[in-house]
Every structure is written in structure tokens, then in C-alpha cells.
C-alpha positions as semicolon CSV with decimal commas, in nm:
position;residue;x (nm);y (nm);z (nm)
1;X;0,000;0,000;0,000
2;X;0,289;0,236;0,082
3;X;0,449;0,165;-0,258
4;X;0,120;0,242;-0,428
5;X;0,091;0,575;-0,251
6;X;0,448;0,669;-0,338
7;X;0,372;0,672;-0,709
8;X;0,069;0,898;-0,669
9;X;0,086;1,274;-0,714
10;X;0,112;1,476;-0,395
11;X;-0,257;1,589;-0,393
12;X;-0,376;1,230;-0,422
13;X;-0,136;1,117;-0,150
14;X;-0,281;1,379;0,082
15;X;-0,634;1,264;-0,009
16;X;-0,557;0,901;0,077
17;X;-0,417;1,004;0,417
18;X;-0,714;1,227;0,500
19;X;-0,956;1,043;0,729
20;X;-1,176;1,336;0,826
21;X;-1,543;1,338;0,731
22;X;-1,892;1,454;0,819
23;X;-2,125;1,203;0,982
24;X;-2,437;1,388;0,865
25;X;-2,334;1,377;0,500
26;X;-2,232;1,012;0,518
27;X;-2,559;0,923;0,691
28;X;-2,762;1,096;0,421
29;X;-2,574;0,899;0,156
30;X;-2,599;0,559;0,327
31;X;-2,939;0,581;0,496
32;X;-3,151;0,514;0,183
33;X;-2,945;0,206;0,101
34;X;-2,970;0,079;0,459
35;X;-3,346;0,132;0,466
36;X;-3,386;-0,049;0,135
37;X;-3,181;-0,345;0,260
38;X;-3,387;-0,352;0,580
39;X;-3,709;-0,354;0,376
40;X;-3,585;-0,637;0,154
41;X;-3,486;-0,848;0,454
42;X;-3,816;-0,781;0,630
43;X;-4,033;-0,863;0,327
44;X;-3,856;-1,188;0,238
45;X;-3,846;-1,301;0,601
46;X;-4,217;-1,227;0,640
47;X;-4,300;-1,415;0,319
48;X;-4,118;-1,729;0,436
49;X;-4,270;-1,687;0,782
50;X;-4,622;-1,672;0,636
51;X;-4,550;-1,977;0,420
52;X;-4,447;-2,167;0,734
53;X;-4,762;-2,059;0,919
54;X;-4,985;-2,169;0,631
55;X;-4,817;-2,510;0,607
56;X;-4,849;-2,570;0,981
57;X;-5,217;-2,473;0,966
58;X;-5,258;-2,723;0,682
59;X;-5,108;-2,997;0,900
60;X;-5,339;-2,906;1,189
61;X;-5,649;-2,928;0,970
62;X;-5,535;-3,254;0,812
63;X;-5,483;-3,403;1,157
64;X;-5,822;-3,271;1,270
65;X;-6,004;-3,431;0,976
66;X;-5,816;-3,759;1,020
67;X;-5,962;-3,794;1,371
68;X;-6,326;-3,750;1,266
69;X;-6,554;-4,051;1,308
70;X;-6,879;-3,881;1,202
71;X;-6,962;-3,817;0,835
72;X;-6,853;-3,473;0,713
73;X;-7,069;-3,225;0,524
74;X;-7,047;-2,884;0,360
75;X;-7,103;-2,702;0,690
76;X;-6,797;-2,877;0,831
77;X;-6,590;-2,772;0,528
78;X;-6,711;-2,411;0,555
79;X;-6,628;-2,396;0,926
80;X;-6,291;-2,553;0,860
81;X;-6,215;-2,282;0,607
82;X;-6,308;-2,024;0,873
83;X;-6,073;-2,199;1,116
84;X;-5,798;-2,188;0,853
85;X;-5,846;-1,814;0,808
86;X;-5,814;-1,765;1,183
87;X;-5,501;-1,979;1,209
88;X;-5,317;-1,795;0,931
89;X;-5,451;-1,450;1,025
90;X;-5,613;-1,396;0,687
91;X;-5,955;-1,287;0,564
92;X;-6,196;-1,550;0,437
93;X;-6,212;-1,378;0,099
94;X;-5,839;-1,439;0,046
95;X;-5,843;-1,802;0,160
96;X;-5,947;-2,112;-0,034
97;X;-5,969;-2,462;0,112
98;X;-6,020;-2,808;-0,033
99;X;-6,038;-3,148;0,134
100;X;-6,045;-3,474;-0,058
101;X;-6,027;-3,845;0,018
102;X;-5,861;-4,080;-0,229
103;X;-5,831;-4,459;-0,225
104;X;-5,556;-4,674;-0,373
105;X;-5,645;-4,952;-0,620
106;X;-5,357;-5,200;-0,619
107;X;-5,501;-5,403;-0,906
108;X;-5,478;-5,111;-1,147
109;X;-5,199;-4,929;-0,962
110;X;-5,420;-4,622;-0,953
111;X;-5,586;-4,380;-0,714
112;X;-5,963;-4,334;-0,708
113;X;-6,142;-4,025;-0,582
114;X;-6,382;-4,111;-0,298
115;X;-6,510;-3,760;-0,226
116;X;-6,396;-3,401;-0,244
117;X;-6,533;-3,068;-0,126
118;X;-6,401;-2,713;-0,145
119;X;-6,486;-2,373;-0,011
120;X;-6,383;-2,048;-0,172
121;X;-6,306;-1,996;-0,539
122;X;-6,151;-2,338;-0,596
123;X;-6,347;-2,622;-0,752
124;X;-6,375;-2,968;-0,606
125;X;-6,120;-3,224;-0,709
126;X;-6,217;-3,446;-1,002
127;X;-6,110;-3,799;-1,085
128;X;-5,924;-3,671;-1,390
129;X;-5,726;-3,431;-1,168
130;X;-5,566;-3,717;-0,975
131;X;-5,311;-3,776;-1,252
132;X;-5,139;-3,458;-1,132
133;X;-5,110;-3,602;-0,781
134;X;-4,959;-3,945;-0,848
135;X;-4,602;-3,827;-0,792
136;X;-4,705;-3,652;-0,471
137;X;-4,876;-3,950;-0,305
138;X;-4,690;-4,213;-0,100
139;X;-4,685;-4,590;-0,156
140;X;-5,004;-4,750;-0,024
141;X;-5,172;-5,085;0,021
142;X;-5,489;-5,192;-0,159
143;X;-5,799;-4,992;-0,057
144;X;-5,598;-4,764;0,170
145;X;-5,742;-4,413;0,191
146;X;-5,565;-4,081;0,231
147;X;-5,698;-3,737;0,320
148;X;-5,565;-3,460;0,095
149;X;-5,576;-3,107;0,234
150;X;-5,500;-2,809;0,011
151;X;-5,505;-2,440;0,096
152;X;-5,448;-2,120;-0,099
153;X;-5,393;-1,776;0,047
154;X;-5,312;-1,442;-0,117
155;X;-5,001;-1,273;0,019
156;X;-4,917;-0,906;-0,038
157;X;-4,573;-0,777;0,072
158;X;-4,568;-0,483;0,311
159;X;-4,308;-0,297;0,103
160;X;-4,248;-0,290;-0,271
161;X;-3,889;-0,410;-0,289
162;X;-3,901;-0,641;-0,590
163;X;-4,147;-0,899;-0,457
164;X;-4,493;-0,883;-0,612
165;X;-4,810;-1,016;-0,445
166;X;-4,840;-1,390;-0,489
167;X;-5,040;-1,692;-0,377
168;X;-4,922;-1,924;-0,101
169;X;-5,036;-2,280;-0,173
170;X;-4,995;-2,568;0,074
171;X;-5,060;-2,940;0,045
172;X;-5,053;-3,241;0,277
173;X;-5,182;-3,597;0,297
174;X;-5,285;-3,783;0,612
175;X;-5,415;-4,131;0,690
176;X;-5,739;-4,167;0,889
177;X;-5,656;-4,235;1,254
178;X;-5,954;-4,385;1,435
179;X;-6,131;-4,548;1,140
180;X;-6,022;-4,688;0,806
181;X;-6,197;-4,405;0,622
182;X;-6,337;-4,054;0,667
183;X;-6,678;-4,057;0,502
184;X;-6,899;-3,791;0,350
185;X;-7,258;-3,743;0,462
186;X;-7,494;-3,934;0,232
187;X;-7,231;-4,178;0,105
188;X;-7,276;-4,554;0,113
189;X;-7,022;-4,580;0,397
190;X;-7,219;-4,326;0,598
191;X;-7,542;-4,517;0,557
192;X;-7,675;-4,338;0,248
193;X;-7,640;-4,367;-0,126
194;X;-7,327;-4,346;-0,335
195;X;-7,145;-4,017;-0,307
196;X;-6,874;-3,808;-0,451
197;X;-6,896;-3,438;-0,386
198;X;-6,788;-3,397;-0,741
199;X;-6,668;-3,136;-0,983
200;X;-6,872;-2,820;-0,941
201;X;-6,765;-2,507;-0,756
202;X;-6,871;-2,469;-0,394
203;X;-6,868;-2,102;-0,301
204;X;-7,183;-2,073;-0,097
205;X;-7,138;-2,355;0,154
206;X;-7,497;-2,477;0,097
207;X;-7,700;-2,665;-0,154
208;X;-7,637;-2,998;-0,323
209;X;-7,398;-3,057;-0,608
210;X;-7,336;-3,377;-0,796
211;X;-7,069;-3,519;-1,023
212;X;-6,740;-3,688;-0,957
213;X;-6,633;-4,045;-1,007
214;X;-6,900;-4,211;-0,793
215;X;-7,198;-3,985;-0,852
216;X;-7,450;-3,875;-0,593
217;X;-7,491;-3,571;-0,371
218;X;-7,241;-3,383;-0,161
219;X;-7,491;-3,299;0,110
220;X;-7,538;-2,980;0,309
221;X;-7,661;-2,853;0,642
222;X;-7,558;-2,949;0,993
223;X;-7,301;-3,193;1,128
224;X;-7,293;-3,559;1,042
225;X;-7,491;-3,819;1,227
226;X;-7,369;-4,094;1,452
227;X;-7,229;-4,101;1,801
228;X;-6,859;-4,065;1,715
229;X;-6,629;-3,806;1,864
230;X;-6,611;-3,483;1,661
231;X;-6,314;-3,249;1,694
232;X;-6,514;-2,959;1,551
233;X;-6,795;-3,009;1,808
234;X;-6,535;-3,007;2,083
235;X;-6,366;-2,697;1,941
236;X;-6,694;-2,506;1,917
237;X;-6,797;-2,610;2,269
238;X;-7,090;-2,823;2,157
């Protein structure tokens, strides 16, 4: 460094030795950059934090559904979506929820849709949609059922620092815990006719809608029948 200075003209040598400065001027120069870096760090941290919260809420709901022994209905799905919104601190208008039950067919090495229901702007899962899930489902034995829980939530960054608003999507699968299957109200397993909640949109939380791979009605109204333990009844103080 000394050799480098020795070849410089005298004014430049004096400049390199001068360590005086003005804190106010330097602060004005550096403060915008520091604030921008702080904003970037805050926004990206908050985005990953919200993603983690949404995924944990997905696991909670999947575990809740896996413990149900009563048939589920559209009221249950609507209330579950409301629970999801509360867990992730989001408005119901920004949150979509879908629950589905699929069953493995070892003979054809395929998955069959048992029932599906959604609340929000998303449509119910269809049999044809399962081809997109094959790589995301675990190995299973014949007739084994899995509960698929999917959520979508709109996320808007607090600051505009290069990250645009985007959608946080989460996904999980869970095996039924207390029974071999989680049934839908009105299905053959629940004591009614054949059921698959089908392929139409469910934005109102009421009314019947048909379709799907098994046909039938998705059902609506109050909680399912039977004397089994219901997590949602316990949560709501019923």
C-alpha cells in the first residue's frame, strides 16, 4: 500500500491520508441504502414466515379431519375454512380450502377419488385431476385411503422491494386415525347412497352438487350423524 501511494501525485497522497469526514453527510448517503436493505430483509423473512404458518395450519387441519368418526358435510368444510383463516390471520375472501379423500387400487396401480369438497373460489377435485397427484402421493396398500388437504392464500408484501403479491399454496396428505376411512354425509359408507362431492364449484357452503367419479350428492346442512367423537364439536364447545 505504501508503494502504491508513493507513485501517486502529492494531492492524491494527501487525499488518501485524510480520514476526516462529516457524519451527517455520510448518513444521508448511506441511509436510503440501509433502509432499502432492511425492507428487503423484512419482506422476504415475512414471506417465508407466512408460508411456514400456512403449512403448519394445513397440518393441523389434516390431523383434525383424520380424527373424525362422524360423516362430514359442507357445513364442516365451511367452518374448517373459517378456522384456517383464523389460524393464518387472513380474511376468508383471500383463503381457499379443499379437502379430498382418495383410495388406492392396487389391481390397477391407480388412485380413485372417494369424495372431495371445497370452499372459496376453488373447484372440487375431479377424478381426472388425480393424474397430477400421483407423484405426490406415497406408496399405499390396496384400498388404503388418504386425506388430501390443500389451501391457498393471497399474500401481499408490506413494502415494494421487488417482490410482487403472490399466492401461497400448501398441500398435505394424512391417513385416517380412528377409522379406516373418513366418510362424506350421504355416502354408502355413511349409511346413504353413493357419493362423490364432485366437480362443481362450492362457493356458498350450501345446496347440493353432484358429479365426480362415484356420482350422488355432496350434502349440506348441519353436522354428520352418529355417536362418534367430533373435533369440531369439541372446538366449538358443543
